[in-house]
Coordinates of N, CA and C in Angstrom, one line a residue:
M1 N 29.9 -4.2 -16.8 CA 31.4 -3.6 -15.7 C 33.0 -2.4 -16.5
N2 N 33.0 -1.1 -16.2 CA 33.8 -0.5 -17.2 C 35.2 -0.7 -15.4
Q3 N 35.7 -1.2 -16.9 CA 37.1 -2.2 -15.9 C 38.1 -0.7 -16.5
S4 N 39.1 -0.6 -15.5 CA 40.1 1.3 -14.6 C 41.3 0.2 -15.7
V5 N 41.4 1.5 -16.9 CA 43.2 0.7 -17.7 C 44.5 1.5 -17.3
L6 N 45.1 1.3 -16.3 CA 46.3 1.3 -15.9 C 47.7 1.7 -17.3
K7 N 48.5 2.8 -18.0 CA 49.2 2.6 -18.7 C 50.5 2.3 -17.9
A8 N 51.3 0.8 -18.9 CA 52.4 0.7 -18.8 C 52.9 1.2 -19.9
T9 N 54.8 0.7 -19.2 CA 55.7 1.3 -19.9 C 57.2 -0.3 -19.4
P10 N 56.8 -0.8 -20.0 CA 58.4 -1.9 -20.3 C 59.5 -2.2 -19.7
R11 N 59.8 -2.4 -18.1 CA 61.3 -2.3 -17.9 C 62.1 -2.9 -17.5
G12 N 63.3 -3.0 -18.1 CA 65.0 -3.9 -18.0 C 65.5 -3.8 -16.9
K13 N 66.2 -4.7 -16.9 CA 67.1 -4.5 -15.2 C 67.5 -3.8 -14.5
T14 N 67.0 -3.0 -13.9 CA 68.2 -1.9 -13.6 C 68.8 -2.1 -13.0
T15 N 69.6 -0.9 -12.0 CA 69.9 -0.9 -10.3 C 69.5 0.1 -9.0
K16 N 69.6 -0.3 -8.4 CA 68.4 0.3 -6.8 C 69.0 2.3 -7.6
G17 N 70.3 2.1 -8.0 CA 69.7 4.2 -7.7 C 68.9 4.7 -9.5
E18 N 68.7 4.1 -10.3 CA 68.6 4.2 -11.1 C 66.7 3.8 -11.0
L19 N 66.6 2.4 -9.9 CA 65.0 2.5 -9.7 C 64.6 3.7 -8.7
N20 N 65.7 4.7 -7.9 CA 65.5 5.8 -7.4 C 64.6 6.5 -7.7
Q21 N 66.4 7.5 -8.1 CA 65.8 8.6 -9.4 C 64.6 7.6 -10.7
L22 N 63.9 6.5 -10.8 CA 62.8 6.6 -11.7 C 61.7 7.1 -10.4
R23 N 62.0 6.5 -9.5 CA 60.7 7.2 -8.3 C 60.7 8.6 -7.9
A24 N 62.0 9.2 -8.3 CA 61.6 11.0 -8.2 C 61.5 11.4 -9.1
D25 N 61.3 10.2 -10.5 CA 60.8 11.4 -11.5 C 59.4 11.2 -11.4
G26 N 58.4 10.1 -11.1 CA 57.3 9.8 -10.9 C 57.1 9.1 -11.3
Q27 N 58.0 8.0 -10.9 CA 57.5 7.0 -11.8 C 57.5 5.4 -10.6
I28 N 56.5 3.9 -10.8 CA 56.8 3.3 -9.7 C 57.2 2.2 -10.3
P29 N 57.7 1.3 -9.6 CA 58.5 -0.1 -10.5 C 57.2 -1.0 -9.7
A30 N 56.8 -1.7 -10.9 CA 56.3 -2.7 -10.5 C 55.8 -3.8 -11.8
V31 N 55.3 -5.1 -11.3 CA 56.2 -6.4 -11.9 C 54.4 -7.0 -12.3
I32 N 54.3 -7.9 -12.9 CA 53.5 -8.6 -13.1 C 54.0 -10.0 -13.5
Y33 N 52.8 -11.0 -12.5 CA 53.1 -12.3 -12.6 C 51.6 -13.2 -12.8
G34 N 51.7 -14.2 -12.7 CA 50.7 -15.3 -12.8 C 50.4 -15.9 -13.2
G35 N 50.2 -15.2 -14.6 CA 49.7 -15.2 -16.2 C 50.5 -17.2 -16.6
G36 N 51.2 -17.3 -15.7 CA 51.8 -18.6 -17.3 C 53.5 -18.2 -17.9
S37 N 53.7 -17.2 -18.0 CA 54.3 -17.2 -18.2 C 55.6 -16.4 -17.4
A38 N 56.9 -16.1 -18.0 CA 57.7 -14.9 -17.7 C 57.0 -13.7 -16.6
A39 N 57.5 -13.1 -15.5 CA 56.8 -11.9 -15.1 C 57.1 -11.0 -16.3
T40 N 56.4 -9.6 -16.0 CA 56.4 -8.6 -17.1 C 57.4 -7.6 -15.4
Q41 N 58.2 -6.9 -16.8 CA 58.3 -5.3 -15.6 C 58.1 -4.5 -15.9
I42 N 57.9 -3.8 -15.5 CA 57.4 -2.6 -16.3 C 57.1 -0.6 -15.6
L43 N 57.0 0.0 -15.9 CA 57.1 1.3 -14.7 C 55.6 1.8 -15.1
L44 N 55.4 2.5 -14.4 CA 53.4 3.2 -13.9 C 54.1 4.8 -13.5
D45 N 52.9 5.1 -14.3 CA 52.9 6.7 -13.9 C 52.3 7.2 -12.0
E46 N 53.2 7.4 -11.6 CA 52.6 8.0 -10.0 C 51.1 8.5 -10.2
K47 N 50.9 9.5 -10.4 CA 50.1 10.2 -10.4 C 48.9 9.4 -10.7
E48 N 49.2 8.7 -12.0 CA 48.4 7.3 -12.2 C 47.3 6.4 -11.8
F49 N 48.6 6.3 -11.3 CA 48.0 5.0 -10.7 C 47.6 5.6 -8.8
L50 N 48.2 6.0 -8.4 CA 47.6 6.7 -7.3 C 45.2 7.2 -7.8
K51 N 45.3 7.7 -9.0 CA 43.9 8.0 -9.4 C 42.5 6.9 -9.9
V52 N 43.6 6.4 -10.5 CA 42.8 4.8 -11.0 C 42.8 3.1 -9.9
A53 N 43.9 3.4 -8.4 CA 43.9 2.6 -7.6 C 43.1 2.9 -6.1
S54 N 42.7 4.2 -6.7 CA 42.8 5.1 -4.2 C 41.0 4.3 -4.4
G55 N 41.0 3.4 -3.8 CA 40.0 2.8 -2.9 C 39.5 1.5 -3.3
I56 N 40.3 1.0 -4.2 CA 40.0 -0.5 -4.9 C 39.8 -1.6 -3.9
S57 N 39.1 -3.2 -4.6 CA 39.1 -4.2 -3.2 C 40.0 -5.1 -3.5
E58 N 40.4 -5.9 -3.5 CA 41.0 -7.1 -3.4 C 40.4 -8.0 -4.9
S59 N 39.2 -7.7 -4.8 CA 38.1 -8.3 -6.2 C 37.9 -7.3 -7.1
T60 N 38.9 -6.4 -7.1 CA 38.5 -5.1 -8.6 C 39.8 -5.2 -9.5
I61 N 39.2 -5.7 -11.0 CA 40.2 -6.0 -12.0 C 40.3 -4.7 -13.1
L62 N 42.0 -5.1 -12.7 CA 42.6 -3.6 -13.9 C 43.1 -4.1 -15.1
G63 N 42.9 -2.9 -15.6 CA 43.2 -3.3 -16.9 C 44.8 -3.0 -17.2
I64 N 46.0 -3.5 -18.0 CA 47.1 -2.7 -17.5 C 47.6 -3.3 -19.6
D65 N 47.6 -1.7 -19.7 CA 48.1 -1.8 -21.7 C 49.6 -2.0 -21.7
V66 N 50.2 -3.7 -21.7 CA 52.2 -3.1 -21.7 C 52.4 -2.5 -23.5
G67 N 53.0 -1.7 -23.3 CA 53.1 -1.5 -24.4 C 52.3 -2.2 -25.9
G68 N 51.3 -1.9 -25.4 CA 49.9 -2.0 -27.2 C 49.5 -3.3 -25.8
I69 N 50.1 -4.8 -24.8 CA 49.7 -5.6 -24.9 C 49.4 -5.5 -23.8
K70 N 47.8 -6.0 -24.1 CA 46.9 -6.0 -23.1 C 46.6 -7.2 -22.0
K71 N 46.7 -6.5 -20.6 CA 46.7 -7.7 -19.5 C 45.8 -7.2 -18.1
R72 N 45.2 -8.1 -17.9 CA 44.6 -7.7 -16.3 C 44.5 -8.9 -15.3
A73 N 44.6 -7.6 -14.4 CA 45.4 -8.2 -13.4 C 44.7 -7.2 -11.6
F74 N 45.3 -8.2 -10.8 CA 45.2 -7.4 -8.8 C 46.0 -6.8 -8.8
V75 N 45.7 -5.9 -7.8 CA 46.7 -5.8 -6.9 C 47.0 -6.9 -6.0
K76 N 48.3 -6.8 -5.8 CA 48.5 -7.5 -5.2 C 48.9 -7.1 -3.8
A77 N 49.7 -6.7 -4.3 CA 51.0 -5.4 -2.6 C 51.3 -4.2 -3.1
R78 N 51.5 -3.5 -2.1 CA 51.7 -1.9 -2.6 C 52.5 -2.3 -1.5
Q79 N 54.1 -2.6 -2.2 CA 54.6 -1.4 -0.7 C 54.9 0.1 -0.8
R80 N 55.7 0.6 0.9 CA 55.5 1.8 0.5 C 57.5 2.3 1.6
D81 N 57.3 3.2 1.1 CA 58.6 3.7 2.2 C 58.1 4.5 3.9
T82 N 58.6 3.2 4.0 CA 58.7 3.7 6.0 C 58.9 4.9 6.4
L83 N 59.1 6.4 5.8 CA 60.1 7.0 6.1 C 57.9 8.0 5.1
S84 N 58.6 7.5 4.0 CA 57.4 9.8 3.5 C 56.3 8.6 3.2
T85 N 56.2 6.9 3.7 CA 54.7 6.4 3.2 C 54.8 6.5 1.6
Q86 N 55.7 6.6 0.8 CA 55.4 6.6 -0.5 C 54.9 5.7 -1.3
I87 N 54.9 5.0 -1.7 CA 54.2 3.8 -2.6 C 55.3 3.7 -3.9
I88 N 56.8 2.5 -3.4 CA 57.6 2.6 -4.5 C 57.8 0.9 -5.4
H89 N 57.0 0.3 -4.6 CA 57.0 -0.8 -5.6 C 55.7 -1.8 -6.1
V90 N 54.7 -2.3 -6.7 CA 53.5 -3.0 -6.7 C 53.9 -4.0 -7.6
D91 N 53.0 -4.7 -6.6 CA 52.6 -6.6 -7.7 C 51.4 -6.2 -8.0
F92 N 51.1 -7.6 -8.9 CA 50.3 -7.2 -10.4 C 49.8 -9.3 -10.3
L93 N 48.8 -9.5 -10.0 CA 48.1 -11.0 -10.2 C 47.5 -10.9 -11.0
E94 N 48.3 -10.9 -12.7 CA 47.7 -11.4 -13.9 C 46.4 -12.2 -13.6
V95 N 45.5 -12.0 -14.5 CA 44.0 -13.1 -14.3 C 43.8 -13.0 -16.1
I96 N 43.6 -14.3 -16.0 CA 43.3 -15.1 -17.6 C 42.3 -16.5 -18.0
S97 N 40.9 -14.8 -18.4 CA 39.3 -16.0 -19.4 C 39.5 -17.0 -19.3
G98 N 38.8 -18.5 -18.2 CA 38.6 -19.2 -18.2 C 39.4 -20.2 -17.3
R99 N 39.7 -19.0 -16.0 CA 41.3 -19.9 -15.6 C 39.7 -19.3 -14.1
T100 N 39.6 -20.5 -13.7 CA 39.0 -20.5 -12.6 C 39.9 -19.2 -11.4
L101 N 39.9 -18.4 -10.7 CA 40.5 -18.0 -8.9 C 39.2 -17.7 -7.7
H102 N 40.6 -17.3 -7.1 CA 39.8 -17.9 -5.8 C 40.1 -15.7 -5.6
A103 N 38.9 -15.7 -5.1 CA 39.3 -14.4 -4.4 C 38.2 -13.7 -3.4
R104 N 38.5 -12.6 -3.0 CA 37.6 -12.0 -1.7 C 37.1 -11.4 -2.2
V105 N 35.3 -10.9 -1.7 CA 34.2 -10.1 -2.8 C 33.6 -8.8 -1.4
P106 N 33.9 -7.7 -1.9 CA 33.5 -6.7 0.4 C 32.0 -7.2 0.1
L107 N 31.9 -7.1 1.3 CA 30.4 -6.9 1.5 C 29.5 -5.7 2.0
H108 N 28.5 -5.2 1.2 CA 28.3 -3.2 1.2 C 26.0 -3.5 1.6
L109 N 26.3 -3.6 3.1 CA 25.5 -3.2 3.6 C 24.5 -2.5 2.8
V110 N 23.1 -2.0 2.6 CA 22.1 -1.0 2.1 C 21.0 -0.5 2.8
G111 N 20.4 -0.1 3.6 CA 19.3 0.9 3.9 C 19.4 0.3 4.9
V112 N 18.3 1.4 6.1 CA 17.5 1.3 7.7 C 16.9 0.0 7.6
P113 N 17.9 -0.6 9.0 CA 17.2 -1.9 9.1 C 15.7 -1.2 10.3
V114 N 14.7 -2.5 10.0 CA 13.4 -2.3 10.4 C 14.0 -2.1 12.2
G115 N 14.6 -2.8 13.0 CA 14.8 -3.2 13.9 C 16.0 -2.0 14.2
V116 N 16.8 -1.5 13.4 CA 17.5 -0.3 13.7 C 16.2 0.7 14.3
R117 N 15.5 0.6 13.6 CA 14.2 2.2 13.7 C 13.6 1.6 15.5
E118 N 13.8 1.0 15.2 CA 13.0 0.2 16.4 C 14.1 0.3 18.2
G119 N 14.9 0.7 17.9 CA 15.7 1.0 18.4 C 16.9 0.0 18.6
G120 N 17.0 -0.5 17.4 CA 18.2 -1.9 17.9 C 19.4 -1.0 17.5
V121 N 20.2 -1.7 17.9 CA 21.3 -0.9 17.2 C 22.6 -2.7 15.4
L122 N 23.1 -2.4 14.9 CA 23.4 -3.2 13.2 C 24.5 -2.7 13.3
E123 N 24.8 -5.0 13.9 CA 26.4 -4.8 13.6 C 26.4 -5.6 12.5
N124 N 28.2 -5.7 12.0 CA 28.5 -6.3 11.1 C 29.5 -7.1 10.9
P125 N 29.4 -8.1 11.1 CA 30.6 -9.2 12.0 C 30.8 -9.3 10.1
G126 N 30.3 -9.9 9.6 CA 31.5 -10.1 8.3 C 31.0 -9.5 7.0
H127 N 32.4 -8.8 6.9 CA 32.7 -7.6 6.0 C 33.3 -7.9 4.3
E128 N 33.0 -9.6 3.7 CA 34.1 -9.7 2.5 C 33.4 -11.9 3.3
I129 N 32.4 -11.9 1.6 CA 33.5 -13.4 1.7 C 34.4 -14.0 0.7
E130 N 34.3 -14.6 1.1 CA 35.7 -16.0 -0.7 C 34.7 -16.9 -0.9
V131 N 35.4 -16.1 -2.9 CA 34.5 -16.7 -4.0 C 35.2 -17.9 -5.2
E132 N 35.4 -17.9 -6.3 CA 35.6 -18.6 -6.5 C 35.1 -18.3 -8.1
C133 N 35.4 -18.1 -8.8 CA 35.0 -18.1 -10.2 C 35.7 -17.6 -11.9
D134 N 35.7 -18.0 -12.3 CA 36.3 -17.7 -14.2 C 36.3 -15.9 -13.8
P135 N 37.1 -14.8 -13.9 CA 37.6 -13.3 -14.1 C 36.3 -12.2 -14.6
D136 N 35.7 -13.4 -15.7 CA 34.5 -12.7 -16.3 C 33.6 -12.3 -15.5
H137 N 33.4 -13.1 -14.5 CA 32.4 -13.8 -13.4 C 32.3 -13.2 -12.4
L138 N 33.8 -11.8 -12.4 CA 33.8 -11.5 -10.4 C 33.7 -10.9 -10.5
P139 N 32.1 -10.2 -9.5 CA 31.9 -9.4 -8.8 C 32.8 -8.2 -8.0
E140 N 32.8 -7.0 -7.8 CA 33.3 -6.5 -7.0 C 32.5 -5.6 -6.0
G141 N 32.4 -6.6 -5.8 CA 31.5 -6.0 -3.6 C 29.4 -6.3 -5.0
I142 N 28.9 -6.7 -3.8 CA 28.2 -7.7 -3.0 C 27.5 -6.5 -2.2
D143 N 26.3 -6.1 -2.9 CA 25.4 -5.2 -1.8 C 24.3 -6.8 -0.7
V144 N 23.9 -6.0 0.8 CA 23.4 -7.1 0.8 C 22.1 -6.0 2.3
D145 N 21.4 -5.9 1.7 CA 19.8 -5.2 0.9 C 19.6 -5.2 3.0
V146 N 19.4 -5.3 4.1 CA 19.3 -5.0 5.7 C 18.1 -4.2 5.6
S147 N 17.5 -3.9 4.8 CA 15.6 -3.0 5.6 C 15.2 -3.0 6.1
E148 N 15.1 -4.7 5.3 CA 13.9 -5.8 6.4 C 14.4 -6.4 7.4
L149 N 15.6 -6.2 8.3 CA 16.0 -6.9 9.2 C 15.5 -6.6 10.3
H150 N 14.8 -7.4 11.5 CA 14.3 -7.0 12.5 C 15.3 -7.7 13.4
A151 N 14.9 -7.1 14.7 CA 15.2 -7.3 16.9 C 15.9 -8.4 17.2
N152 N 16.9 -9.0 16.6 CA 17.5 -9.8 16.8 C 17.3 -10.6 15.6
H153 N 17.3 -10.5 15.1 CA 17.3 -11.6 13.5 C 18.5 -11.6 13.0
S154 N 18.8 -12.5 12.3 CA 20.4 -12.2 11.1 C 20.0 -12.1 9.5
I155 N 21.6 -11.6 8.8 CA 21.7 -12.5 7.8 C 23.3 -13.1 7.8
H156 N 22.9 -14.5 7.0 CA 23.9 -15.5 7.1 C 25.0 -15.1 5.6
V157 N 26.3 -15.9 5.5 CA 25.7 -15.8 3.8 C 25.2 -16.9 3.2
R158 N 24.2 -17.7 4.1 CA 23.5 -18.9 3.0 C 22.7 -17.8 2.2
D159 N 22.7 -16.5 2.9 CA 21.0 -15.4 2.4 C 21.2 -15.2 1.1
L160 N 22.6 -14.9 0.7 CA 23.0 -14.2 -0.2 C 22.7 -14.6 -1.7
K161 N 22.7 -13.4 -2.9 CA 22.3 -13.6 -3.8 C 23.3 -13.8 -5.2
V162 N 23.9 -14.5 -5.7 CA 25.2 -13.9 -6.2 C 25.5 -14.6 -7.6
G163 N 24.7 -15.5 -8.0 CA 24.5 -16.2 -9.5 C 24.8 -17.3 -9.2
D164 N 24.9 -18.0 -10.7 CA 25.4 -18.8 -10.8 C 27.2 -19.5 -10.8
N165 N 27.1 -18.4 -11.2 CA 28.6 -18.6 -12.1 C 29.4 -17.8 -10.9
V166 N 28.8 -18.6 -9.5 CA 29.6 -17.6 -9.1 C 29.6 -18.9 -7.8
K167 N 30.8 -19.6 -6.7 CA 30.7 -20.4 -6.5 C 31.5 -20.1 -4.4
V168 N 30.5 -19.6 -3.6 CA 31.0 -19.0 -2.2 C 31.7 -20.2 -1.8
L169 N 32.6 -19.9 -0.8 CA 33.5 -20.9 -0.3 C 33.5 -20.3 0.7
S170 N 33.0 -19.4 1.3 CA 32.7 -19.3 2.9 C 31.8 -20.0 3.1
S171 N 31.8 -20.2 5.0 CA 30.9 -20.9 6.1 C 29.6 -20.8 5.0
P172 N 28.4 -21.0 5.4 CA 27.0 -20.4 5.1 C 26.5 -20.4 6.7
E173 N 27.3 -20.9 7.6 CA 27.1 -20.2 8.9 C 27.6 -18.9 9.6
L174 N 28.1 -17.9 8.4 CA 29.0 -17.0 8.4 C 28.1 -15.8 8.2
V175 N 27.5 -15.3 10.1 CA 26.9 -13.4 10.2 C 27.5 -12.4 9.3
I176 N 26.7 -11.7 8.2 CA 26.7 -11.1 7.9 C 26.8 -9.9 8.9
A177 N 25.0 -9.5 9.3 CA 24.8 -8.4 9.4 C 23.3 -8.8 10.4
V178 N 23.4 -8.3 12.0 CA 22.0 -9.0 12.9 C 22.5 -7.0 13.8
V179 N 20.4 -7.1 13.4 CA 20.7 -6.4 14.8 C 19.9 -6.3 16.2
K180 N 20.7 -5.9 17.9 CA 20.1 -6.2 18.8 C 20.0 -5.2 19.7
F181 N 19.7 -5.3 20.1 CA 18.6 -3.9 21.4 C 19.6 -4.0 22.3
M182 N 20.6 -2.8 23.0 CA 21.0 -3.1 24.0 C 20.8 -3.2 25.5
K183 N 21.3 -3.2 26.4 CA 20.9 -3.7 27.5 C 20.9 -2.5 28.3
E184 N 19.3 -1.7 29.6 CA 19.2 -0.8 30.2 C 20.3 -1.8 31.2
E185 N 21.0 -0.3 31.1 CA 21.8 -0.6 32.7 C 21.0 -0.2 34.1
V186 N 21.2 -1.0 34.9 CA 20.3 -0.1 36.0 C 21.5 0.7 37.6
V187 N 21.0 1.5 37.5 CA 21.6 2.1 38.9 C 21.8 1.7 39.9
E188 N 21.8 0.8 40.7 CA 21.5 1.1 42.1 C 21.7 1.9 43.2
T189 N 20.6 2.6 43.8 CA 20.7 3.7 45.5 C 21.4 2.5 45.9
P190 N 22.4 2.6 46.5 CA 23.3 2.4 47.9 C 22.0 2.7 48.9
V191 N 20.7 3.1 50.0 CA 19.9 3.6 50.4 C 19.8 2.7 51.5
A192 N 20.1 1.3 51.2 CA 20.8 1.3 52.6 C 21.7 1.0 53.4
A193 N 23.5 1.7 52.6 CA 24.3 1.5 52.9 C 23.8 3.4 53.5
A194 N 23.8 4.0 53.0 CA 23.9 5.3 53.1 C 23.0 5.9 54.8
A195 N 22.1 4.8 55.3 CA 20.8 4.9 56.2 C 22.0 3.9 57.1
A196 N 22.7 3.2 56.7 CA 23.8 3.1 57.9 C 24.5 3.2 58.8
P197 N 25.8 4.5 58.1 CA 26.2 5.3 58.7 C 25.1 6.5 59.9
A198 N 24.0 7.0 59.2 CA 23.5 7.9 59.7 C 22.4 7.0 61.1
E199 N 22.2 6.4 61.2 CA 22.0 4.7 62.3 C 23.4 4.3 63.5
G200 N 23.9 4.9 63.1 CA 24.7 4.9 63.9 C 25.4 5.8 63.7
A201 N 25.2 7.3 63.8 CA 26.0 8.3 64.4 C 25.0 8.8 65.8
A202 N 23.3 8.1 65.2 CA 22.2 8.2 66.2 C 23.3 8.1 67.0
A203 N 23.6 6.5 67.5 CA 23.1 5.7 68.9 C 24.7 6.0 69.3
E204 N 25.8 6.2 68.7 CA 26.8 7.0 69.0 C 26.8 8.1 70.0
G205 N 25.1 9.9 69.5 CA 25.0 10.8 69.9 C 24.5 9.9 71.2
A206 N 23.1 9.1 71.7 CA 23.0 9.0 72.4 C 23.6 8.3 73.6
A207 N 24.6 8.0 73.5 CA 25.9 6.6 73.6 C 27.1 8.2 74.8
A208 N 26.8 9.2 73.7 CA 27.7 9.8 74.5 C 26.6 11.2 75.6
E209 N 25.2 11.2 75.0 CA 24.0 11.4 76.7 C 24.6 11.7 76.8
G210 N 24.0 9.7 77.5 CA 24.3 8.9 78.4 C 25.8 9.4 79.5
T211 N 26.5 9.1 78.6 CA 27.7 9.7 79.1 C 28.0 10.4 80.3
A212 N 27.6 11.8 79.6 CA 27.4 12.6 80.3 C 26.5 13.2 81.1
A213 N 25.4 11.9 80.7 CA 24.0 12.1 82.7 C 24.5 11.7 83.6
A214 N 25.2 10.5 82.9 CA 26.2 10.3 84.1 C 27.5 10.4 84.5
G215 N 28.3 11.5 84.2 CA 29.0 11.8 84.8 C 29.2 13.3 85.3
A216 N 27.5 13.6 85.3 CA 26.8 15.4 86.3 C 26.0 14.4 88.0
A217 N 26.2 12.9 87.7 CA 25.6 13.1 89.1 C 26.4 12.4 90.2
P218 N 27.2 12.5 89.9 CA 28.6 12.5 92.0 C 28.4 13.9 92.2
A219 N 28.7 15.5 91.2 CA 27.8 17.2 91.5 C 26.6 16.7 92.3
T220 N 25.9 16.7 92.1 CA 24.9 16.8 92.9 C 25.5 15.3 94.3
V221 N 25.4 15.0 94.0 CA 25.5 14.0 95.8 C 26.5 15.1 96.8
G222 N 27.9 15.2 95.7 CA 29.1 15.9 96.9 C 28.6 17.5 97.6
A223 N 27.0 17.7 96.9 CA 26.3 19.3 96.9 C 26.4 18.9 98.9
A224 N 25.3 18.5 99.1 CA 25.1 17.4 99.7 C 24.6 17.9 101.2
P225 N 26.9 17.6 101.7 CA 26.9 17.8 103.2 C 27.2 19.3 103.0
A226 N 28.1 19.9 101.7 CA 27.9 21.3 102.5 C 26.6 22.0 102.8
A227 N 25.0 21.4 102.1 CA 23.9 22.2 102.9 C 23.8 21.9 104.0
K228 N 24.6 21.1 105.0 CA 24.3 20.4 106.5 C 25.0 21.1 107.0
E229 N 26.4 21.6 107.2 CA 27.7 22.2 107.8 C 26.4 23.8 107.3
A230 N 25.7 24.8 106.1 CA 25.0 26.0 106.6 C 24.6 25.6 107.5
K231 N 23.3 24.9 107.9 CA 22.3 24.7 108.4 C 22.5 24.4 109.8
K232 N 24.2 24.6 110.6 CA 24.7 24.7 111.3 C 24.5 25.9 112.1

């Protein structure tokens, strides 16, 4: 595994104003701690750090050359300015060979599942696992082959192959990948509901005709006396 190496210079006590000036000059104040000795205050070149540290994970160990003294460490935290989002400080956690460490290792799904080719949808609930091992055996990431994954089947942590030198601390039942079929949504056409107003309208129309006929009857009855008077 090729390890990226950062060049750093030792940093003594500095005031807030001096730190701001160092940042303006393209340097990032940082600290290395956790190695069993006193924390080491350092300065990094901003451009070099951004280039080396872009896209690294929590399990990526970087080499740091501090004035000829080489250390290995994780990037534990990056502090940014709230307005400019510029990195203004970096915390490194030093690792020592032979000393067991805990770390989170990202999982990378590889391949197109059989179930997806059949119309299913791939879900990835577990993106990383927690492990315990010596720094020399810590993987930066673990590839998970999902090409043989069928619909309604899943891959769990227990199915991973991480090597004898790495102890997995995450639950073996944790689901990493699963292929599911999406249920088709059935849209019901409201035929009966649509027919009801039509039938009601017909009934109202028939009632209206009946009312009109009943109203016309008195006019016919009233015309009879007039015809009798004409015969006289």
